CSV table of C-alpha atoms in Angstrom, one decimal:
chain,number,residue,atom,x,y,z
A,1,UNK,CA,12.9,16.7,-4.1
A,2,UNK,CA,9.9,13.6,-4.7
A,3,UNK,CA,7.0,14.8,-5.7
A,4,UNK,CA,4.8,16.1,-3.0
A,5,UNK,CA,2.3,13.6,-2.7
A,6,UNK,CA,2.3,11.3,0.0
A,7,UNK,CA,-0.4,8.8,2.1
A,8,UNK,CA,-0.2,8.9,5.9
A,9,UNK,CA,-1.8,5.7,7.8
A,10,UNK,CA,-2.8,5.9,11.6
A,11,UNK,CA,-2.5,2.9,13.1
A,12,UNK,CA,-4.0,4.6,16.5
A,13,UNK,CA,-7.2,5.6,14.2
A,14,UNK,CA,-7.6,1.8,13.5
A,15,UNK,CA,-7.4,0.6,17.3
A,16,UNK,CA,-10.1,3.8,18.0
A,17,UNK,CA,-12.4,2.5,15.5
A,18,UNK,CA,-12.1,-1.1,16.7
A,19,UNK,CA,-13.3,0.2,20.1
A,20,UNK,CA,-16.4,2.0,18.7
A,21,UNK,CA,-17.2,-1.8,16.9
A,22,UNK,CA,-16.3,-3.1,20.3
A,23,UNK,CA,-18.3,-0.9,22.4
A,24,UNK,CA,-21.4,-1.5,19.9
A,25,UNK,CA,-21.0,-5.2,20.0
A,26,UNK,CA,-21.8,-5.7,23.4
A,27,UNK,CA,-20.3,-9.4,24.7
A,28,UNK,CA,-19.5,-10.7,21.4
A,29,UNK,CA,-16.1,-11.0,20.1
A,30,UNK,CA,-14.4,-9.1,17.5
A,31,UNK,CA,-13.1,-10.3,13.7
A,32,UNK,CA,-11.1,-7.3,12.5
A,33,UNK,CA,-11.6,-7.6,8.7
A,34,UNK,CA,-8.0,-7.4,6.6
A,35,UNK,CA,-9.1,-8.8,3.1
A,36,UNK,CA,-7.8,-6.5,0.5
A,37,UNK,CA,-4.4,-5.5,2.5
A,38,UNK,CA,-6.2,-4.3,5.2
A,39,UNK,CA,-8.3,-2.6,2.6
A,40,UNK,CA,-5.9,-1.1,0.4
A,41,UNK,CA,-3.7,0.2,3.9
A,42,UNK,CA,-1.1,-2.6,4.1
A,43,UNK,CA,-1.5,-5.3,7.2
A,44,UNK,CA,1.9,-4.7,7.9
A,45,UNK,CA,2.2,-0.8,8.3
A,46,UNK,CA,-1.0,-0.9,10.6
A,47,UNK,CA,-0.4,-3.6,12.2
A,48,UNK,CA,-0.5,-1.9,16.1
A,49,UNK,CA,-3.8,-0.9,15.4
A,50,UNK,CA,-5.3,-4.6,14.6
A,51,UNK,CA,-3.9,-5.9,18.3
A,52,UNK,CA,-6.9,-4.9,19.9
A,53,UNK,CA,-9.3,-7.3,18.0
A,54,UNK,CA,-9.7,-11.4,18.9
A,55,UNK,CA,-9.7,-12.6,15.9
A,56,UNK,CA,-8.8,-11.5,12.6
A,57,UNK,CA,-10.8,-12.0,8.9
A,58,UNK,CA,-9.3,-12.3,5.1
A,59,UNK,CA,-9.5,-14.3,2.1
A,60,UNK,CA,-6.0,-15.2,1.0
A,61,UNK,CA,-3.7,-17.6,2.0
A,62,UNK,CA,-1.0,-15.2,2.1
A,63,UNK,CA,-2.5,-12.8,3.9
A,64,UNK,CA,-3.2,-15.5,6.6
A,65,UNK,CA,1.2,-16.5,6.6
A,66,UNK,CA,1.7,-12.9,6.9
A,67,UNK,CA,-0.5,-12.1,10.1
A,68,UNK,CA,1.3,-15.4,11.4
A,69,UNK,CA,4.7,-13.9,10.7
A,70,UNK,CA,3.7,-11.0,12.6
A,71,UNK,CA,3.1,-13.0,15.4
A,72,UNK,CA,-0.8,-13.0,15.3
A,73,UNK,CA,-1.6,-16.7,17.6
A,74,UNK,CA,-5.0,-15.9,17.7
A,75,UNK,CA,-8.1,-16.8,15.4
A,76,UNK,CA,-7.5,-16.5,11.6
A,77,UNK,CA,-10.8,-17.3,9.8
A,78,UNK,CA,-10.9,-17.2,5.7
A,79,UNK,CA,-14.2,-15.8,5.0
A,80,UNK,CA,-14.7,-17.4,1.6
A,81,UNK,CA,-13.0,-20.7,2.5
A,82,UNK,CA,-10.5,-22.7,0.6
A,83,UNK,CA,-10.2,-22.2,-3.2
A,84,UNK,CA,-8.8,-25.9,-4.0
A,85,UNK,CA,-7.8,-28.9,-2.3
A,86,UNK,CA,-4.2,-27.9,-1.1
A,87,UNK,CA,-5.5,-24.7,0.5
A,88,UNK,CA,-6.5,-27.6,3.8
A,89,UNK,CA,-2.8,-28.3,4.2
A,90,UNK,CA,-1.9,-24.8,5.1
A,91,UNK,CA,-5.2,-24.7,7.2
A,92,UNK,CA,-4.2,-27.0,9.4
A,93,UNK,CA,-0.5,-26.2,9.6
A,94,UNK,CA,-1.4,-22.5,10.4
A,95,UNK,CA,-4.2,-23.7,12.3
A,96,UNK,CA,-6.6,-22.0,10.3
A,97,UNK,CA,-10.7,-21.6,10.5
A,98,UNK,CA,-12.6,-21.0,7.1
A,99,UNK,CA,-16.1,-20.8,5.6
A,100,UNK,CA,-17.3,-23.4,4.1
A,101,UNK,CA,-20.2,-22.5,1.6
A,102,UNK,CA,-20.4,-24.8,-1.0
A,103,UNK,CA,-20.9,-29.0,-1.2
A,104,UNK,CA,-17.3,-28.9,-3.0
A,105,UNK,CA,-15.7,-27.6,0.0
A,106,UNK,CA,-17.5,-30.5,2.1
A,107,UNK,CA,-15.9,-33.4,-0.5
A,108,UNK,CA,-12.4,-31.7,0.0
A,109,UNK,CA,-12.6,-31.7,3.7
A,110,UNK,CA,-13.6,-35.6,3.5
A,111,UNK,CA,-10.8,-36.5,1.3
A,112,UNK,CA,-8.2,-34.5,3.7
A,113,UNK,CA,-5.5,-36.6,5.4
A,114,UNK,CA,-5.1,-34.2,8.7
A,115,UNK,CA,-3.9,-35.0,12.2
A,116,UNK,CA,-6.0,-31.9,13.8
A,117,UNK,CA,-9.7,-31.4,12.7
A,118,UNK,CA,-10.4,-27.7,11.3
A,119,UNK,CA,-12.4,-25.4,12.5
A,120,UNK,CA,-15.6,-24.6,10.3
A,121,UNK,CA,-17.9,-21.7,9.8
A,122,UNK,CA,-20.9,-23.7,7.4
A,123,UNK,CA,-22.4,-20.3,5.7
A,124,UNK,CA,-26.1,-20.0,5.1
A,125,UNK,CA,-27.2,-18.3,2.2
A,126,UNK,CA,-29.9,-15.8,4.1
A,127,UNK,CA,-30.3,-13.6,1.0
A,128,UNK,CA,-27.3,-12.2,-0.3
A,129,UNK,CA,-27.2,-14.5,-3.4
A,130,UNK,CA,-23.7,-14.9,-3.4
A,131,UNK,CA,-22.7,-17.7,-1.0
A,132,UNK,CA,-23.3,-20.2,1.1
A,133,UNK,CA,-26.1,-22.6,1.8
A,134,UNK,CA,-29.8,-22.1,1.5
A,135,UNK,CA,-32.0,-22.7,4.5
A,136,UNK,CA,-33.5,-25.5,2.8
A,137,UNK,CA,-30.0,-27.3,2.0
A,138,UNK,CA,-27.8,-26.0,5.4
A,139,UNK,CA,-28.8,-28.6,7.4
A,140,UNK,CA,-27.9,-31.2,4.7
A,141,UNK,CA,-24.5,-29.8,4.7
A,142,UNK,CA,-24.8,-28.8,8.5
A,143,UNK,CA,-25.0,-33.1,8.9
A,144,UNK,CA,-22.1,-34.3,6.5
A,145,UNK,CA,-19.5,-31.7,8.4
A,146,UNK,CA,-20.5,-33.2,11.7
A,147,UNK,CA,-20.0,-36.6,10.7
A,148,UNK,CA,-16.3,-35.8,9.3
A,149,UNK,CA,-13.6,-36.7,11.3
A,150,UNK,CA,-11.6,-33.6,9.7
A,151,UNK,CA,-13.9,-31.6,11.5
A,152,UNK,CA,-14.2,-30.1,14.9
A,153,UNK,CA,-16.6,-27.6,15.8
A,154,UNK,CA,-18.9,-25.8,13.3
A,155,UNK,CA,-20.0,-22.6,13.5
A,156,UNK,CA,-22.9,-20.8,11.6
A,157,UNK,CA,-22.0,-17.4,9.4
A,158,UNK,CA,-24.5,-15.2,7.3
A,159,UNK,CA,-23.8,-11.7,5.2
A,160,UNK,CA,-26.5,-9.1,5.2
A,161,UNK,CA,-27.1,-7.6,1.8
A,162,UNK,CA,-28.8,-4.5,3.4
A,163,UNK,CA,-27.6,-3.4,6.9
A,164,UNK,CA,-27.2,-0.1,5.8
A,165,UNK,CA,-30.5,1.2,4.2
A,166,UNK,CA,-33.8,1.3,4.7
A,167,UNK,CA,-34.7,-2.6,3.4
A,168,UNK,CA,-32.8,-3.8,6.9
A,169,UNK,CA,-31.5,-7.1,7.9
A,170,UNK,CA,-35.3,-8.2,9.6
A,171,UNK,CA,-36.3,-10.8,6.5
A,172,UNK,CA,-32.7,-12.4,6.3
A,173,UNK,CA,-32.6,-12.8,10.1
A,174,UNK,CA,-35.7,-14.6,10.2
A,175,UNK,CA,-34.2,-17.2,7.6
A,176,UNK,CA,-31.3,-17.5,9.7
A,177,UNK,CA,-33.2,-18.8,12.5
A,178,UNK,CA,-35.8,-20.7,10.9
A,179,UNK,CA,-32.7,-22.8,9.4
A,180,UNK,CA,-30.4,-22.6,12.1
A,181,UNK,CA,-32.4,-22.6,15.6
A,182,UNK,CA,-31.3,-26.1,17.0
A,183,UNK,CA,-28.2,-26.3,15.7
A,184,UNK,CA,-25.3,-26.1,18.1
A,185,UNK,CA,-22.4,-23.7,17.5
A,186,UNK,CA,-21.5,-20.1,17.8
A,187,UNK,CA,-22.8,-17.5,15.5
A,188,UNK,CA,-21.3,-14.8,13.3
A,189,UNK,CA,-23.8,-12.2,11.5
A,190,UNK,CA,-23.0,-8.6,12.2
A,191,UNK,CA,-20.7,-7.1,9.5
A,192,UNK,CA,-20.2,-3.3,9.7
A,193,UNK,CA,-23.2,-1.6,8.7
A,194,UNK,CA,-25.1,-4.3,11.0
A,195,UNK,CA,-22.8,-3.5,14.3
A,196,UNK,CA,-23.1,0.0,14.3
A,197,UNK,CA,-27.1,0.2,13.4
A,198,UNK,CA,-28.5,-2.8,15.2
A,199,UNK,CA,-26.4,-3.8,17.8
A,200,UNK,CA,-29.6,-3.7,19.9
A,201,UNK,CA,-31.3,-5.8,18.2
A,202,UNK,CA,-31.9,-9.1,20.7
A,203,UNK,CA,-32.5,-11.4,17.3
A,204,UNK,CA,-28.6,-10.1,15.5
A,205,UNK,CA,-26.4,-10.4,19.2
A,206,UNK,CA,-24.2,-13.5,18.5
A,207,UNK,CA,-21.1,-14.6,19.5
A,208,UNK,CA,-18.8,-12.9,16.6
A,209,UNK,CA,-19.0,-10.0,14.8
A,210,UNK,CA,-17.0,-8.7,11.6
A,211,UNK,CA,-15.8,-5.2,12.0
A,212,UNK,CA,-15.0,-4.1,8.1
A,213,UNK,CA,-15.0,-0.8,6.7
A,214,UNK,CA,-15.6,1.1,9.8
A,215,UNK,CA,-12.6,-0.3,10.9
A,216,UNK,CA,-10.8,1.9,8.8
A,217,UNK,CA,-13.1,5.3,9.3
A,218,UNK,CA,-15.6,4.9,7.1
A,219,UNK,CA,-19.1,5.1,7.4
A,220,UNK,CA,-20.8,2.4,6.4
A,221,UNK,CA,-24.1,4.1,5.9
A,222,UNK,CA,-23.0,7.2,4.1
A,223,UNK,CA,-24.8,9.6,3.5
A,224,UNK,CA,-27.6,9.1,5.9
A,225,UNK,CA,-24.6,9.1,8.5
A,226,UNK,CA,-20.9,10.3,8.6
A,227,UNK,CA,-18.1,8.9,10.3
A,228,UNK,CA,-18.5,12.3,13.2
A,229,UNK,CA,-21.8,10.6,14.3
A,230,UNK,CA,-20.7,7.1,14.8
A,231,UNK,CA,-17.4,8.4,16.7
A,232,UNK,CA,-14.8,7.2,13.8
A,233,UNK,CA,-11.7,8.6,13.1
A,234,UNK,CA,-10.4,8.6,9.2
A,235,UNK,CA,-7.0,5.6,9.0
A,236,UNK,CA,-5.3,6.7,5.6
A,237,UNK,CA,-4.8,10.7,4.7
A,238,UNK,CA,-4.1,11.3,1.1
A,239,UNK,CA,-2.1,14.7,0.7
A,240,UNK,CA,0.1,16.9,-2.0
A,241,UNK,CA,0.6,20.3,-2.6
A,242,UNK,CA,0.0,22.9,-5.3
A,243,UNK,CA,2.4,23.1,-7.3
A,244,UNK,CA,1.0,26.2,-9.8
A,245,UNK,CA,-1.8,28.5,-9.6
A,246,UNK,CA,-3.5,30.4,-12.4
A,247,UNK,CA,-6.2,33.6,-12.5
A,248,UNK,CA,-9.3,33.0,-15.1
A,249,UNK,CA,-11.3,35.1,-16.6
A,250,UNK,CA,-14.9,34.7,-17.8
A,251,UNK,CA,-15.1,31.7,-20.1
A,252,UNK,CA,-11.4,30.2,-19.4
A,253,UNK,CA,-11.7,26.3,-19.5
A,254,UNK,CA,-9.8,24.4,-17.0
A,255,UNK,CA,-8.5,20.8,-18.4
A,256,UNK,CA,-9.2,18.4,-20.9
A,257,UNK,CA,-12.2,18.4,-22.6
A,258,UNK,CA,-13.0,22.1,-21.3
A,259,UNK,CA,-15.7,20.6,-19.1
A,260,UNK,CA,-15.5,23.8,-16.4
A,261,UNK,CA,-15.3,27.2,-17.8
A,262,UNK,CA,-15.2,30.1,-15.5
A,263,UNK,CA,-18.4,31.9,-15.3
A,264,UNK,CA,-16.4,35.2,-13.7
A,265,UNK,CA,-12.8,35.8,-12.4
A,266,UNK,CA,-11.3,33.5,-10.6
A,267,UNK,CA,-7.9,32.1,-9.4
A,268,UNK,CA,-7.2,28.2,-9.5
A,269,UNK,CA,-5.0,25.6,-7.8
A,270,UNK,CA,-3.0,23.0,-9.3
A,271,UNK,CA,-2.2,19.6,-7.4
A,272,UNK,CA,0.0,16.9,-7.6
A,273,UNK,CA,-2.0,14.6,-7.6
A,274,UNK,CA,-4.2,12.5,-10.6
A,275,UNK,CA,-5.8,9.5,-11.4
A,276,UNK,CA,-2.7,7.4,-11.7
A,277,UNK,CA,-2.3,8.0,-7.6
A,278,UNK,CA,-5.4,6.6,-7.2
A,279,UNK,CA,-7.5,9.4,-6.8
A,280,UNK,CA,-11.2,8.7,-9.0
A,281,UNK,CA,-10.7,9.9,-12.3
A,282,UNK,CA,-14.6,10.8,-12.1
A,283,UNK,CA,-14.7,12.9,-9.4
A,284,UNK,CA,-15.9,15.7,-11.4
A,285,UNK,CA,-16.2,19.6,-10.5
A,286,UNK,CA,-17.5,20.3,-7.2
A,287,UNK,CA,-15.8,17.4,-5.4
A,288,UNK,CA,-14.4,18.6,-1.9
A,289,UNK,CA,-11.1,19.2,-1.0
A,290,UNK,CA,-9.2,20.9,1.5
A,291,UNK,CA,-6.7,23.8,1.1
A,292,UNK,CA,-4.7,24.7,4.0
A,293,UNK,CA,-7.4,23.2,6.0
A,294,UNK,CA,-10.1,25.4,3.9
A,295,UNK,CA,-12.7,23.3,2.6
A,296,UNK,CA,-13.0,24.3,-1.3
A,297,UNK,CA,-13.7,21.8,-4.5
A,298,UNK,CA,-12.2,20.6,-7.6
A,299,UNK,CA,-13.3,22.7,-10.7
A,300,UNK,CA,-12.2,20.4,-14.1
A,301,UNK,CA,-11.5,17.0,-15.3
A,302,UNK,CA,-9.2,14.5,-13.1
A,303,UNK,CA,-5.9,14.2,-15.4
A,304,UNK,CA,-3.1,11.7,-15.0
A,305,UNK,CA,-1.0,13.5,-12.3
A,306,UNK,CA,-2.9,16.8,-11.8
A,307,UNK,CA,-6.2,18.1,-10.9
A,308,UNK,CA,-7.4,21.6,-10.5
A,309,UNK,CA,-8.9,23.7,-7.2
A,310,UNK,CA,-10.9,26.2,-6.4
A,311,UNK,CA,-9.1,29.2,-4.6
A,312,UNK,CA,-11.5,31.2,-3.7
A,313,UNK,CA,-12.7,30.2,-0.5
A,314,UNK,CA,-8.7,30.4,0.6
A,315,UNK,CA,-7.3,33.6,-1.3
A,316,UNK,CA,-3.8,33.0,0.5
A,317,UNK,CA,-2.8,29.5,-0.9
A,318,UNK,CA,0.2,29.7,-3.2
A,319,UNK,CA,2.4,27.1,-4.6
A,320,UNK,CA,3.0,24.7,-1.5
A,321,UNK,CA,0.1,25.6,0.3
A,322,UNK,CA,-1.2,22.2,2.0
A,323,UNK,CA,-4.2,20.1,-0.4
A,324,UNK,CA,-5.5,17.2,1.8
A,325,UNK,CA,-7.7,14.5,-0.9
A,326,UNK,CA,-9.1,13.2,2.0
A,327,UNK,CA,-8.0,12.4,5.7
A,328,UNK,CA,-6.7,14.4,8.2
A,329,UNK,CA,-5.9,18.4,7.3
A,330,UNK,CA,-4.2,20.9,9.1
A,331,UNK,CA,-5.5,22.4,12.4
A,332,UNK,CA,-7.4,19.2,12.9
A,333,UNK,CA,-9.3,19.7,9.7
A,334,UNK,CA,-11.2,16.4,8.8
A,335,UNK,CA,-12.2,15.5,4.8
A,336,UNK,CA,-13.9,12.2,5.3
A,337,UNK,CA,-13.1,10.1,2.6
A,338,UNK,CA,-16.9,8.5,2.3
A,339,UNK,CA,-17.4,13.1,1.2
A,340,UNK,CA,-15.1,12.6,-1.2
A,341,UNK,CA,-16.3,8.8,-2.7
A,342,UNK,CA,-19.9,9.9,-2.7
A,343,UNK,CA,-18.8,13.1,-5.2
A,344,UNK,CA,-17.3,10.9,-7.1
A,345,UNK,CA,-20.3,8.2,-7.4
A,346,UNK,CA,-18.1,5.8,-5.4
A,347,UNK,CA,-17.4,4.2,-2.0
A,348,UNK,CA,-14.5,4.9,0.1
A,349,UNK,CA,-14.0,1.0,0.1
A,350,UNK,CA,-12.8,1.5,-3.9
A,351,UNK,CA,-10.6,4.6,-3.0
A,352,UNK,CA,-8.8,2.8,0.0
A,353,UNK,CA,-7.6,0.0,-2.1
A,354,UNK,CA,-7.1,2.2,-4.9
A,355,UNK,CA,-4.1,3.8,-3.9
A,356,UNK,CA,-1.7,3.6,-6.4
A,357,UNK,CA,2.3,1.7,-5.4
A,358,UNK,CA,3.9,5.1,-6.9
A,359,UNK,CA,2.4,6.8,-4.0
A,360,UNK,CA,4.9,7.2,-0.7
A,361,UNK,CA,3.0,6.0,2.5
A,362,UNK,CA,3.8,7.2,5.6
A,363,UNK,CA,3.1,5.4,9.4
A,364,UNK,CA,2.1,8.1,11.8
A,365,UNK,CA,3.4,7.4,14.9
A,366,UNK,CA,0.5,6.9,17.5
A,367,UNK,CA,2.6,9.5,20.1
A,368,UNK,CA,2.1,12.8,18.4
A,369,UNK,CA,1.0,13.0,15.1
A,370,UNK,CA,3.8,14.6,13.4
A,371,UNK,CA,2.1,14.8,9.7
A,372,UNK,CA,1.4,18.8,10.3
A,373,UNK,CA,4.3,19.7,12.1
């Protein structure tokens, strides 16, 4: 038989999350964001659960084809534009929209032999220190689009740097204003953190906003708030099974480098499952983990294809017994992935995308979720 680890995506998850972003957004529209594979989950296998959004958000040309091969007519928009001349030939045969944040972008559109005129978002710089325009050269750039024939409408774009902690979005969203209040065009600001935590805000509402992470059941603001209070449900379940199980006595070291030693009796689990399936090699003891739908920790180092449990809190597991990473458990048992990043000093961004090809991944079904059955 394969080994017995396997990741379970639920595509129904996805379209639930989509509608929290949507009910938080108010009138604006909706980019579902699939950069990274849909964030490590595959556009392809969850592809049901994106068909509730209006437009959808990536960087790479291929990812653009694929959601065209899938049938996607709607908007596509490449959030860090085009990465060399070329890149405006597939934009206007997909009929693509794309940032534009830097003057060389501007000289590529004007040297573009195209039929249609693209679609622009001109990026301002509101903070973030990573791209775009600043306030005092936007409208510079704002003027050569305009006066491009390659070029149809422009919209305006920024990226909060601090949505989701205490610093807020306030100071970037007066620069956006100052640089951008007479210009014409729709607006997109909101990424995750900002939809979910200042959707009331009169000064973010816009006409776009970028659903992200949260699309996939993750807080964005973890660990001042978990995915139960904003209403999201977890889109990829990493699970295995035990495999052995082993009774310690006082001073018994589990794993390399003897970094856990028992401090009294007790009985361990060992799971398929190790750093080269993508699970953090730092997670170190203490990291939670479900048994059978028990909540209990890891105890030891992370090795290549095994880590160790803690089986006291679940006296009853033996070999086969049920270990959810993170995900959905059994009984409805939840392990929120962002519980199982922060442990680990992470993000459950890096974990998503982290899961390793020699892992099997399995669609649940949106009828019925057959993973526990």
């Amino acid at each position: 038989m394969p080994r017995p680890i396997e990741a379970l995506l639920h595509p129904d998850a996805l379209a639930s999350n989509l509608l929290v972003a949507r009910r938080h957004a108010g009138d604006a529209r909706l980019w579902a964001v699939v950069k990274a594979n849909a964030y490590g989950h595959g556009i392809e296998r969850v592809w049901p659960g994106l068909l509730g959004a209006d437009g959808l958000a990536m960087l790479d040309l291929d990812e653009a084809q694929r959601v065209r091969n899938l049938g996607w007519r709607g908007p596509v928009l490449l959030l860090e534009g085009c990465f060399e001349p070329r890149d405006l030939e597939l934009c206007s045969r997909l009929n693509l929209w794309h940032v534009v944040h830097h003057e060389t972008q501007i000289d590529w559109l004007a040297a573009h032999k195209t039929h249609q005129p693209h679609r622009v978002f001109l990026k301002m710089n509101s903070g973030m220190n990573r791209l775009g325009f600043t306030g005092a050269h936007l409208r510079s750039a704002w003027t050569r689009l305009n006066a491009l024939p390659q070029v149809d409408e422009i919209s305006l774009v920024t990226h909060f740097s601090d949505a989701d902690g205490p610093r807020g979005i306030a100071h970037q969203v007066v620069a956006f204003h100052a640089a951008t209040h007479d210009l014409p065009g729709e607006r997109s600001l909101s990424n995750s953190a900002a939809i979910l935590r200042h959707a009331g805000d009169a000064e973010v509402r816009a006409d776009w906003v970028r659903s992200g992470i949260l699309s996939y059941g993750s807080a964005p603001d973890f660990p001042e708030h978990d995915i139960t209070h904003w209403g999201l449900t977890p889109t990829m379940t990493l699970r295995s099974r035990l495999i052995s199980t082993q009774t310690l006595q006082p001073g018994d070291s589990v794993g390399y480098g003897s970094r856990f030693r028992a401090e009294q009796p007790m009985r361990i689990g060992v799971v398929a499952c190790g750093y080269a399936d993508g699970y953090p090699r730092h997670a170190g003891t203490g990291t939670p983990v479900l048994v059978d739908g028990v909540r209990t920790t890891t105890v030891g180092r992370v090795s290549m294809d095994m880590l160790a449990v803690d089986l006291a809190p679940v006296p009853q597991a033996e070999v086969g017994s049920e270990v959810t990473l993170w995900g959905h458990g059994p009984q409805g048992s939840v392990l929120p992935i962002d519980e199982v990043a922060h442990a680990a000093g992470t993000i459950g961004y890096e974990l998503m995308c982290a899961l390793a090809p020699r892992v099997p991944v399995r669609v649940v079904p949106a009828q019925g979720d057959p993973a526990h059955s």
